[in-house]
Coordinates of C-alpha atoms and ligand atoms in Angstrom, one line a residue:
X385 CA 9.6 16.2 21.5
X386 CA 6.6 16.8 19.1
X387 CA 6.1 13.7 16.8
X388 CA 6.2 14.2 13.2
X389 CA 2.6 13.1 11.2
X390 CA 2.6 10.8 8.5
X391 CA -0.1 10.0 6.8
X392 CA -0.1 7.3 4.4
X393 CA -3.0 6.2 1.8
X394 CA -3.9 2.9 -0.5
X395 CA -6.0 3.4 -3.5
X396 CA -9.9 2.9 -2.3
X397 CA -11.3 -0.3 -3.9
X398 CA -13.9 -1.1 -6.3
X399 CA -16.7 -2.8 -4.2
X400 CA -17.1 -5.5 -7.4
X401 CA -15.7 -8.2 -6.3
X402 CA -13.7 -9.8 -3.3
X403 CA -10.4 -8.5 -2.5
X404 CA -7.1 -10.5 -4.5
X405 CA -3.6 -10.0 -4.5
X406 CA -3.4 -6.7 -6.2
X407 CA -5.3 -4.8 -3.6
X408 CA -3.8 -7.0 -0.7
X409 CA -0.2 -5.4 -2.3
X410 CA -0.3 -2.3 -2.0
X411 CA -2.7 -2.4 1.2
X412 CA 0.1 -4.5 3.1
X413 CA 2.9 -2.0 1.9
X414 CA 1.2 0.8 3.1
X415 CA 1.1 -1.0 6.3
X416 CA 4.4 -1.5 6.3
X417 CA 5.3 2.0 6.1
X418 CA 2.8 2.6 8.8
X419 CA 4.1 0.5 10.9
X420 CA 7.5 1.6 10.1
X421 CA 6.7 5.1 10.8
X422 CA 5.2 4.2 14.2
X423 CA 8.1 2.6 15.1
X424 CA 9.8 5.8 14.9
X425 CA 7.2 7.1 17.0
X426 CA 5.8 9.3 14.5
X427 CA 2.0 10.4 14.3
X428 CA 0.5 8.1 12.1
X429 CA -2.9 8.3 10.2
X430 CA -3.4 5.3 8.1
X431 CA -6.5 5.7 5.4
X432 CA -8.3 2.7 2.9
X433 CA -11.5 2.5 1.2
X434 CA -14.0 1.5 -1.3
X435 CA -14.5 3.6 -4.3
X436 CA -18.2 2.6 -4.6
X437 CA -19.8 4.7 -6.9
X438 CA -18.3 3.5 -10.3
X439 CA -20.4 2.0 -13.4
X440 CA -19.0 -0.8 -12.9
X441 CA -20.0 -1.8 -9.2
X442 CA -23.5 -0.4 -10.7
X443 CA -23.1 -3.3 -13.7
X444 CA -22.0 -5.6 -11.0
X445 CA -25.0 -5.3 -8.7
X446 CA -27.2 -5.2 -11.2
X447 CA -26.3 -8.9 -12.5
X448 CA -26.0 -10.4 -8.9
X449 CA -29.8 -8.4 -8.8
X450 CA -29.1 -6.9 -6.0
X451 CA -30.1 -3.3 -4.3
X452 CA -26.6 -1.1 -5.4
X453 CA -26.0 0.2 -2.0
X454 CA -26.7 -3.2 -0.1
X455 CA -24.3 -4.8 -2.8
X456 CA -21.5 -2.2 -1.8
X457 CA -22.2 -2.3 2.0
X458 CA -21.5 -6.4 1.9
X459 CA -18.3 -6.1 -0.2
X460 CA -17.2 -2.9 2.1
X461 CA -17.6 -5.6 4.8
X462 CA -15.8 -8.1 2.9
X463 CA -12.7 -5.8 2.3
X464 CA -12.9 -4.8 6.3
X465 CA -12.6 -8.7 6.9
X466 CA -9.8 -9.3 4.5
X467 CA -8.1 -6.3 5.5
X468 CA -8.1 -7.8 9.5
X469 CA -6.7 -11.4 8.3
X470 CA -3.9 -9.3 6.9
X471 CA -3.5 -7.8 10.0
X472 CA -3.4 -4.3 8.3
X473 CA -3.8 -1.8 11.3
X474 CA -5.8 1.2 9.2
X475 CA -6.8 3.7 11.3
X476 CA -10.3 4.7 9.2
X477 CA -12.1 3.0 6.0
X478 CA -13.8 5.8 4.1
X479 CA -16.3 4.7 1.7
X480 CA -17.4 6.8 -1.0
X481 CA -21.0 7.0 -0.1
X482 CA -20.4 8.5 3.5
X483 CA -22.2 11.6 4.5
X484 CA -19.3 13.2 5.2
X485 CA -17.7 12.1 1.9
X486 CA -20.6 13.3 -1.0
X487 CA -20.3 17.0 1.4
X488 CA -16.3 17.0 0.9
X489 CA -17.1 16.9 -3.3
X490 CA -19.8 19.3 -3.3
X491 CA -17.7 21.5 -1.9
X492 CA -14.4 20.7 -3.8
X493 CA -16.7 21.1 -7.0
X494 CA -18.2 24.1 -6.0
X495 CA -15.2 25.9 -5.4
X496 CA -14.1 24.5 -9.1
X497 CA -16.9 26.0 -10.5
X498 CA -16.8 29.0 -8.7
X499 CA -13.0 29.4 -10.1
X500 CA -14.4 29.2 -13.8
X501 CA -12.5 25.6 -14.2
X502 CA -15.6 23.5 -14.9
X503 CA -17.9 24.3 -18.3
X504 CA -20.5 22.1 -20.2
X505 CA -19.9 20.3 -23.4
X506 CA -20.1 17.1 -25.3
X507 CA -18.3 14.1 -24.6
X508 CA -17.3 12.0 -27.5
X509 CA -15.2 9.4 -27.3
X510 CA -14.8 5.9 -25.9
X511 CA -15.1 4.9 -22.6
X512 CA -13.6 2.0 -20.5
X513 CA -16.1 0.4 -17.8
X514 CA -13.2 -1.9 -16.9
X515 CA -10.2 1.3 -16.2
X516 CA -13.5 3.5 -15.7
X517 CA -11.6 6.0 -17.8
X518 CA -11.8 7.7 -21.7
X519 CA -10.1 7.1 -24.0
X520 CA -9.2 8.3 -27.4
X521 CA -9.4 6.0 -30.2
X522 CA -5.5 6.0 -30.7
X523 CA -5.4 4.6 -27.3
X524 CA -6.9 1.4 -27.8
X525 CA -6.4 -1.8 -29.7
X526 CA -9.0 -2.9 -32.1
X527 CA -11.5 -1.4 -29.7
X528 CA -10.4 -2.6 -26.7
X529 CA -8.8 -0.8 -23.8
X530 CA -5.2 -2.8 -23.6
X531 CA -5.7 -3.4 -20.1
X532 CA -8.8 -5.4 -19.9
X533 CA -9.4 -6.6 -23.4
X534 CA -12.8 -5.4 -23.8
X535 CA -14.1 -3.1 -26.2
X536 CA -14.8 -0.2 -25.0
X537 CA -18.0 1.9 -25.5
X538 CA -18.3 4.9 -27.9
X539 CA -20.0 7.4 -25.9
X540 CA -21.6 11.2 -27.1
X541 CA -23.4 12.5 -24.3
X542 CA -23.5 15.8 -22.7
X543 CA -20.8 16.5 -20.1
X544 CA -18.9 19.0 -17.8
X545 CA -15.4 19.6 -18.1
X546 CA -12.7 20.6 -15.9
X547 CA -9.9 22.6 -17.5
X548 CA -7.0 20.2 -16.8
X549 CA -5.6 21.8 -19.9
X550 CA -5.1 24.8 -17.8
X551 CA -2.6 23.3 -15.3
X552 CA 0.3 22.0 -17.4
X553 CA 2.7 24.7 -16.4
X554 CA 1.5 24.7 -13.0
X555 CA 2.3 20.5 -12.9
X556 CA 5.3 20.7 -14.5
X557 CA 6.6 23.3 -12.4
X558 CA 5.6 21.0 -9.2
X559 CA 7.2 18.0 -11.0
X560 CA 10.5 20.2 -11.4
X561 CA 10.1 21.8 -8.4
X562 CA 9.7 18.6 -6.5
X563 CA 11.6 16.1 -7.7
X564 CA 10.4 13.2 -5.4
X565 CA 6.9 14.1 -5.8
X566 CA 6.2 11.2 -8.6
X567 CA 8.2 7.4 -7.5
X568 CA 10.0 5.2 -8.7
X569 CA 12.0 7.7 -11.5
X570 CA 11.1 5.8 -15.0
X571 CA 7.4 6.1 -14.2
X572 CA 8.0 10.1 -12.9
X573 CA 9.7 10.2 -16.6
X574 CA 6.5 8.9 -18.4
X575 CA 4.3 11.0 -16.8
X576 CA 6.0 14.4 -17.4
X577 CA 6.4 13.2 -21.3
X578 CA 3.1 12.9 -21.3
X579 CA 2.3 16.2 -19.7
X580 CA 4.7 17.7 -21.9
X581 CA 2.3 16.6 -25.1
X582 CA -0.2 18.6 -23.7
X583 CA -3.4 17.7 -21.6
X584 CA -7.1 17.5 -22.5
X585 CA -10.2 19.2 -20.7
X586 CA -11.3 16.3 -18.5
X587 CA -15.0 15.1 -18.7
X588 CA -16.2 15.4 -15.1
X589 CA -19.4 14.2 -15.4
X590 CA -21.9 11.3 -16.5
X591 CA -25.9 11.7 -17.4
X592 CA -27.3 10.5 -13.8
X593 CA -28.0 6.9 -14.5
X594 CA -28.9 6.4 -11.0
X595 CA -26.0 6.5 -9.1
X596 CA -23.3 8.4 -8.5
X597 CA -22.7 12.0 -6.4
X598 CA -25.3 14.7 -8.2
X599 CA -23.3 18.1 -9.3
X600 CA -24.3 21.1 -7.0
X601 CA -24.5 22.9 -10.2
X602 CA -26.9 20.2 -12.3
X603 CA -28.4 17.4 -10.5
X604 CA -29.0 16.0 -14.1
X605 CA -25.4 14.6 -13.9
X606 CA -23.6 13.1 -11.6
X607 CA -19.7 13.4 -11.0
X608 CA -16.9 11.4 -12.7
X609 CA -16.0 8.2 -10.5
X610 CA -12.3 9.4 -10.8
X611 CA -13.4 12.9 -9.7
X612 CA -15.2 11.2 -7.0
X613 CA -12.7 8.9 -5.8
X614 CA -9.9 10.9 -5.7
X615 CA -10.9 13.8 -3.0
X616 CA -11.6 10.5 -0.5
X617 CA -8.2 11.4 0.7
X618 CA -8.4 14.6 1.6
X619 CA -12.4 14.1 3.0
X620 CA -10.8 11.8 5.7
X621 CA -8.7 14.6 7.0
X622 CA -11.6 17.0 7.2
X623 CA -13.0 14.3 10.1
X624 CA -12.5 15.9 13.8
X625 CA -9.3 15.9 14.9
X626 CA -7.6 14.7 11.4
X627 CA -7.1 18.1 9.9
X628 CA -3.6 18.2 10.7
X629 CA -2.6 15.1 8.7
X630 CA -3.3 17.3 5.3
X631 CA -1.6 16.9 2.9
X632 CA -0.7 13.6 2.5
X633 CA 2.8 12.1 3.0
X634 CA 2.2 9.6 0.3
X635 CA 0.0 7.8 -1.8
X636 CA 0.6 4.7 -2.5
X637 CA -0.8 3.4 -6.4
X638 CA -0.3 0.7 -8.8
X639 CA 1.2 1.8 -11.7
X640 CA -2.0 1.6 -13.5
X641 CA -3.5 4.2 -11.9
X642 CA -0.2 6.7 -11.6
X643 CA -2.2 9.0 -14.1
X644 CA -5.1 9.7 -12.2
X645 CA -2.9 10.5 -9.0
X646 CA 0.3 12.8 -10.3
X647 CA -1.8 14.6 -13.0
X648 CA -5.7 14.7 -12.1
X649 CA -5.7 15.6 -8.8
X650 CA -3.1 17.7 -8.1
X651 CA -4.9 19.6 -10.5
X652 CA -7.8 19.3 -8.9
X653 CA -6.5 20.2 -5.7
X654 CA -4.5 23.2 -7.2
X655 CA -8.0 24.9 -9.0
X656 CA -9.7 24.0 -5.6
X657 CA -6.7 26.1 -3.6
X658 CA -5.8 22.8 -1.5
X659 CA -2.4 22.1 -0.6
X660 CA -0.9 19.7 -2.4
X661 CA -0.1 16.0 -1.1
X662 CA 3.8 14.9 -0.7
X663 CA 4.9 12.4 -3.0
X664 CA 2.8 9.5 -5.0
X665 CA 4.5 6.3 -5.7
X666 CA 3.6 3.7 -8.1
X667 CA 4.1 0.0 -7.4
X668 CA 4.9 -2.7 -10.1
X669 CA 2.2 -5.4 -11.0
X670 CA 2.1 -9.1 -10.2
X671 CA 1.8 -11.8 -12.9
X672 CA 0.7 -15.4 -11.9
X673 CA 3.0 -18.1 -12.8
X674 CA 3.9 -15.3 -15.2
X675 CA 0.9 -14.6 -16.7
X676 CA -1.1 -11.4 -16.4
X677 CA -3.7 -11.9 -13.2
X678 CA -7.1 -11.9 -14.5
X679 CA -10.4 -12.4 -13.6
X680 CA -12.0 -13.0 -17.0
X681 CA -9.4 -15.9 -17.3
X682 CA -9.8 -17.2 -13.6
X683 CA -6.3 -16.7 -12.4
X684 CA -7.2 -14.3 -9.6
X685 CA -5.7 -14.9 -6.4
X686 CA -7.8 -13.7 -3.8
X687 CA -7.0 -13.1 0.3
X688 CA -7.8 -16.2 1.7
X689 CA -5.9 -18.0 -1.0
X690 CA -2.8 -16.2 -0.5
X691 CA -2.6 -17.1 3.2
X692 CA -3.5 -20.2 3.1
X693 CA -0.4 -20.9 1.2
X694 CA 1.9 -20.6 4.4
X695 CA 0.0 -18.2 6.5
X696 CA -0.3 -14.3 6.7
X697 CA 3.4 -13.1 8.2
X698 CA 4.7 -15.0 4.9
X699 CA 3.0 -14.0 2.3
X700 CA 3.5 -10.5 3.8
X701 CA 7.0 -11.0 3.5
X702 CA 7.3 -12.6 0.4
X703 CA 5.6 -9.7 -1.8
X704 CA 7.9 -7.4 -0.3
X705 CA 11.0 -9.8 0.0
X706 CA 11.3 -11.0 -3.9
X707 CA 10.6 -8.0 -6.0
X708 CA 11.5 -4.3 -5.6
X709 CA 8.8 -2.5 -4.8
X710 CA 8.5 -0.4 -7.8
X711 CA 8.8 -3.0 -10.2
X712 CA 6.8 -6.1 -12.0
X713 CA 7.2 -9.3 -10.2
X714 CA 6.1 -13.0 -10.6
X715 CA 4.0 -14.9 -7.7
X716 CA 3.7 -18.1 -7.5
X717 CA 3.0 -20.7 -4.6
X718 CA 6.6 -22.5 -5.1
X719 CA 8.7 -19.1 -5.0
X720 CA 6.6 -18.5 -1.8
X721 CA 7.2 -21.7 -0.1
X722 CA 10.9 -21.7 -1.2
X723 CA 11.3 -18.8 0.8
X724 CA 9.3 -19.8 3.7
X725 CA 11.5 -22.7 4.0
X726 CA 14.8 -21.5 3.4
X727 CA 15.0 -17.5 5.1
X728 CA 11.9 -17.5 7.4
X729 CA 12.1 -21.1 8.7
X730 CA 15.7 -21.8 8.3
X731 CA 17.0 -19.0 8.8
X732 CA 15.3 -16.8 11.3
X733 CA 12.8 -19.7 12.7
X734 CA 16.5 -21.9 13.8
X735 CA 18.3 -18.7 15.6
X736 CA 15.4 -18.2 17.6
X737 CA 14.7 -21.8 18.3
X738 CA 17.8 -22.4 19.5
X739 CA 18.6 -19.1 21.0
X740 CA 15.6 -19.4 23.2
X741 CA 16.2 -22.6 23.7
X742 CA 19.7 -22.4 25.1
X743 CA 19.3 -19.0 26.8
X744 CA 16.2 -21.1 28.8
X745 CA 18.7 -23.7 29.9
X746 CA 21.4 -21.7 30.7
X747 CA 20.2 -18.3 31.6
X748 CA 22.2 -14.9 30.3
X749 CA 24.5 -12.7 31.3
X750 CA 24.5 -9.4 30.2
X751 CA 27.7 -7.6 28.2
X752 CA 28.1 -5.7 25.1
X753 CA 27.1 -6.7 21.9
X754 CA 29.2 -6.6 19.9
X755 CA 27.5 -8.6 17.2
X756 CA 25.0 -5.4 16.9
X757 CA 27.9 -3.3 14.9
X758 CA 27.6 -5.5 12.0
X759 CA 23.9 -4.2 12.0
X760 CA 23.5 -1.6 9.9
X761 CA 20.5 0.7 10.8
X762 CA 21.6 3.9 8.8
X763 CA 21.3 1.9 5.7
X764 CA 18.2 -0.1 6.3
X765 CA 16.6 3.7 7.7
X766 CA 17.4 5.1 4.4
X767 CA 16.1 2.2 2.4
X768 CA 12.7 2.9 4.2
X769 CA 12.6 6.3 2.7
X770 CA 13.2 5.6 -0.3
X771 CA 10.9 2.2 -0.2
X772 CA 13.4 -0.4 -1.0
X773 CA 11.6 -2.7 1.2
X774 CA 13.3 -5.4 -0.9
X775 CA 16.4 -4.1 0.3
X776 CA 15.3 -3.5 3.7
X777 CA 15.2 -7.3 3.9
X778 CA 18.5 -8.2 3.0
X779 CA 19.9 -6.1 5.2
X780 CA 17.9 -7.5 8.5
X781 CA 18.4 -10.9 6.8
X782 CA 22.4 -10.7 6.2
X783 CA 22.5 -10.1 9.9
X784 CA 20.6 -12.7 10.8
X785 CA 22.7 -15.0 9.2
X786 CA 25.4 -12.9 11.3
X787 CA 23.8 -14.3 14.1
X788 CA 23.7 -17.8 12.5
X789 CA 27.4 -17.7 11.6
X790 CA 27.8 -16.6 15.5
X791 CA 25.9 -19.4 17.3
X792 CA 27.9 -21.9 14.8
X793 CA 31.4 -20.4 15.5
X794 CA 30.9 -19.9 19.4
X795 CA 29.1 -23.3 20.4
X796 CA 27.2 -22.3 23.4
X797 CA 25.7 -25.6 23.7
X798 CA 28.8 -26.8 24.2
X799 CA 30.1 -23.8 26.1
X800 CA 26.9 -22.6 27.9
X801 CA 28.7 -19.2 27.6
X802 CA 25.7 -17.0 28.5
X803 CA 27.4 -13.4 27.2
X804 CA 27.6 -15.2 24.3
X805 CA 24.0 -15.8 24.4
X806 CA 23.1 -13.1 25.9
X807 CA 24.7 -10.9 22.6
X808 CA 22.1 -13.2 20.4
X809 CA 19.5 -13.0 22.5
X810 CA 20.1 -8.5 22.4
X811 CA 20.3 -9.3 18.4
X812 CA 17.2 -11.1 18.2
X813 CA 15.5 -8.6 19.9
X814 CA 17.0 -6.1 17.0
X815 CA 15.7 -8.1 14.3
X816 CA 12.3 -8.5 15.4
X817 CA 12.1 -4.4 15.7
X818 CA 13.3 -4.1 12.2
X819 CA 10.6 -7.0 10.5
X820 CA 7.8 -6.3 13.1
X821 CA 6.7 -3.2 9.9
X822 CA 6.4 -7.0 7.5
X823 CA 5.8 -9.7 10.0
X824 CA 4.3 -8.3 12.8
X825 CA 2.6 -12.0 14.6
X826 CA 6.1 -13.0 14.3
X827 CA 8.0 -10.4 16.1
X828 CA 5.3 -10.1 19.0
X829 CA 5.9 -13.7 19.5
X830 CA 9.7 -13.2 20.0
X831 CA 9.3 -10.4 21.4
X832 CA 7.0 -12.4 24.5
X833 CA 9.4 -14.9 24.5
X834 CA 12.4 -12.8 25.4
X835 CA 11.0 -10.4 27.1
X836 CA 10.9 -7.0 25.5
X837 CA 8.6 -5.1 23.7
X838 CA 8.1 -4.4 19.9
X839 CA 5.2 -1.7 18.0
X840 CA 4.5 1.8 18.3
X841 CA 8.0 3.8 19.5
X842 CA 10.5 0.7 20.2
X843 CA 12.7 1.2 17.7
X844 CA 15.1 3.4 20.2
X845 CA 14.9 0.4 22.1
X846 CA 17.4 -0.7 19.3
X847 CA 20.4 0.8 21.5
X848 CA 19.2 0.4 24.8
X849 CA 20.6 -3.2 26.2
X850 CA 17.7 -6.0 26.4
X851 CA 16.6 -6.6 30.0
X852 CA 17.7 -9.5 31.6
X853 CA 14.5 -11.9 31.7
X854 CA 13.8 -15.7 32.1
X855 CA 14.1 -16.6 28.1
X856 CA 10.9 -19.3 27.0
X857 CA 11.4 -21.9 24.3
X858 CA 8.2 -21.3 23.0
X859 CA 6.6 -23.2 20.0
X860 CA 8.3 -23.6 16.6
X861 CA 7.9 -19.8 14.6
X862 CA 7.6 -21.4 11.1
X863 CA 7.1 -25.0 10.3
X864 CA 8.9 -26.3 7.3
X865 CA 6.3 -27.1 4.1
X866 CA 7.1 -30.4 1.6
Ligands
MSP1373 N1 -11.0 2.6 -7.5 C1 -9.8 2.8 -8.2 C2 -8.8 3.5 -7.3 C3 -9.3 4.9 -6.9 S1 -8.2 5.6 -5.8 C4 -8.8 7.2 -5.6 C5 -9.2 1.4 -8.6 N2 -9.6 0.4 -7.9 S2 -9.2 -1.2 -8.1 O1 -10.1 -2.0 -7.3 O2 -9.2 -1.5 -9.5 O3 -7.8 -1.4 -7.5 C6 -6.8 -1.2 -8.2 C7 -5.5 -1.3 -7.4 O4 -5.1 -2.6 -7.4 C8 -4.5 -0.5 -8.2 O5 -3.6 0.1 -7.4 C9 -3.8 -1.6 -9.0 O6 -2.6 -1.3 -9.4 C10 -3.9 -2.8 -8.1 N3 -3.8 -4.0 -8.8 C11 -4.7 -4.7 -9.5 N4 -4.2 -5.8 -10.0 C12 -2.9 -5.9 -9.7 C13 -1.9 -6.8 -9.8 N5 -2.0 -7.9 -10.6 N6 -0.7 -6.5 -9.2 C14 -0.5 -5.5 -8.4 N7 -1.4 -4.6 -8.2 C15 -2.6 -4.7 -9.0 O7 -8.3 1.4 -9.4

């Protein structure tokens, strides 16, 4: 059978700074769904990035005194590094200054230009280094934009416009049309309100100041960041052999940036005559200690921190674990470590230990599990698609304490029945299929120890029995913090 392609995006990063929690986010859950999807055996292309050619990297560079493009080329690097601690399996990392990248928005603006959808005017208004976005002055709060807190500059400038105006029907039909295009539903809401009030010409262009993609049509300016950024997704699928992943399954945004996605582009894509991408879902924002995460006020948690809190398979799960994905949530080091302890070292940490341990001494001896029809696989595939992966959890982690209940009420150790060993040691290898998507070092490990194998096409392995193998001990999964 042919596989079906998915092909999953994260927002491409500013190259200002190192990497923090918010990027790691939504980078790990597009892993997850990658991984999910190539559990399934589906086709999967897997795209992140830096979005490098933004005032703000420029402002950035500039104060370190450092060349632009040698400043972006160490943080690219930087991201790249991050990005493997995490052990996020991309497949590419576009960055906004590849070749192959300016070529893709020449030609997406020329075709915009050629449709009559771009035209020169003025800019006035204010403009947002910070959100690298305009804004009107109703929009802000004495001055400042409301999501940095810093005034924002009052721009008149010469500009080229694209006629967004011109595709509110046309988005409003596609947001009727397809009602799972914009995720989670409140935020889908928002956006169509908004629509509905009626869109403004967007300014497309900036006075070249030096950096920045030149317009085929006036190399005195140089494209909108935005405008820019945006097409990265569907450059990476003009690269050989990639054309067939257009259009995108999903992309995956914070909800900061939901605008830009469900409105801009498609537009975009619609004047340039592209097909349009699947579905865009916005994720929900971490506070720290519940206050807002901010570099300006040094509560910024960056990569390295977050793992070093109990290492990279929890802080994976705990991000997807304690909030829903489309919602706010909280982080902080004793939630984390709470969790740690109780659910991945006490609960799933113990069945294996002593699974493994017992199955080692006293072998198995294969039968039907029965234990398996309290798993319920339906469900948890359905919360994938809809990207509960809060949800997701519970499920796998009520029947692992199934499994805990199981080993309590049948005593093997006392017993040294090895069916009923053998049914936990089949379960095991269930659960570590369904969490290899959030912690993947975790399920290969189990997965050596008893013998089967987890990644790209196993989850069918789900109903096939495990092989009978010589079951290792092997070291403790997750030590216990103070
Ligand atoms: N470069 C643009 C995206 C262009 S995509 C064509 C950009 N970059 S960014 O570096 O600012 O990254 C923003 C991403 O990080 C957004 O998806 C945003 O929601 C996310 N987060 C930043 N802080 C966050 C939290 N505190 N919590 C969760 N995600 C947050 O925007």
């Amino acid at each position: 059978m042919k596989s079906k392609k998915f092909y999953v995006t994260t927002p491409i990063y500013y190259p200002n700074d190192i990497p923090h929690i918010g990027h790691a986010y939504t980078t790990i859950a597009a892993d997850v769904l990658s991984r999910w999807n190539s559990l399934k055996g589906n086709d999967v292309f897997f795209l992140v990035g830096t979005d490098e050619h933004a005032k703000k990297v420029y402002l950035a560079a500039e104060k370190k005194n450092i060349a632009v493009k040698k400043f972006v080329d160490g943080l690219a690097k930087d991201f790249k590094i991050a990005w493997e601690k995490l052990n996020i399996k991309y497949d590419r990392f576009i960055r906004t200054t590849d070749k192959g990248h300016i070529v893709n928005v020449l030609d997406i603006l020329g075709k915009t230009y050629k449709k009559g959808d771009i035209y020169k005017g003025v800019y006035e208004g204010y403009y947002c280094v910070g959100c690298e976005a305009y804004y009107t002055e109703k929009d802000l709060e004495n001055g400042c934009c409301l999501i940095h807190k810093t005034k924002a500059e009052l721009m008149k400038e010469d500009s080229y416009f694209f006629k967004l105006s011109k595709y509110q029907k046309k988005l409003l039909s596609l947001y009727e049309k397809n009602p799972d295009f914009i995720s989670p539903k409140n935020r889908k809401n928002e956006i169509i309100n908004r629509v509905k009030e009626g869109l403004k010409d967007l300014s497309i262009s900036r006075k070249d100041y030096g950096w920045g993609i030149k317009l085929p049509f006036d190399k005195s300016h140089v494209a909108y960041v935005w405008y820019d950024a945006l097409t990265n997704y569907h450059t990476a699928t003009r690269e050989k052999g990639k054309e067939k992943y257009w259009p995108a399954d999903v992309h995956l945004v914070g909800k900061d940036i939901l605008w830009f996605h469900s409105v801009i582009w498609p537009a975009m894509l619609l004047s340039a005559g592209i097909k349009l991408p699947k579905k865009v879902f916005a994720h929900g924002w971490w506070t720290f200690n519940k206050e807002k995460i901010s570099k300006s006020r040094g509560k910024v948690i960056n990569v390295d921190e977050l793992i070093s809190i109990a290492g990279v398979d929890s802080a994976r799960y705990f991000l997807f674990r304690s909030t829903p994905f489309g919602d706010d949530g909280d982080f902080s080091e004793k939630a984390l470590i709470e969790r740690y302890n109780n659910e991945l070292a006490d609960k799933l940490g113990n069945l294996v230990s002593r699974v493994s341990t017992l199955a080692e001494k006293y072998g198995v001896e294969k039968t039907e599990n029965k234990l398996l029809k309290e798993l319920n696989l339906k469900k948890i595939e359905k919360l994938f698609e809809l990207y509960e992966f809060d949800k997701v959890l519970n499920e796998i982690f009520s029947f692992v304490d199934i499994c805990n209940e199981h080993i309590q009420n049948k005593k093997p150790w006392e017993t040294k029945d090895k069916k009923v060993l053998y049914e936990l040691s089949d379960s095991i290898k269930a659960i570590a299929i369904l969490l290899w998507p959030f912690i993947p070092e975790t399920s290969e490990k189990i997965a050596k120890q008893f013998g089967f194998k987890v990644g790209k096409n196993t989850l069918g392995e789900l109903s096939k029995p495990l092989k009978v193998k010589k079951i290792k001990k092997g070291k403790i999964l997750f030590r216990k913090i103070k």
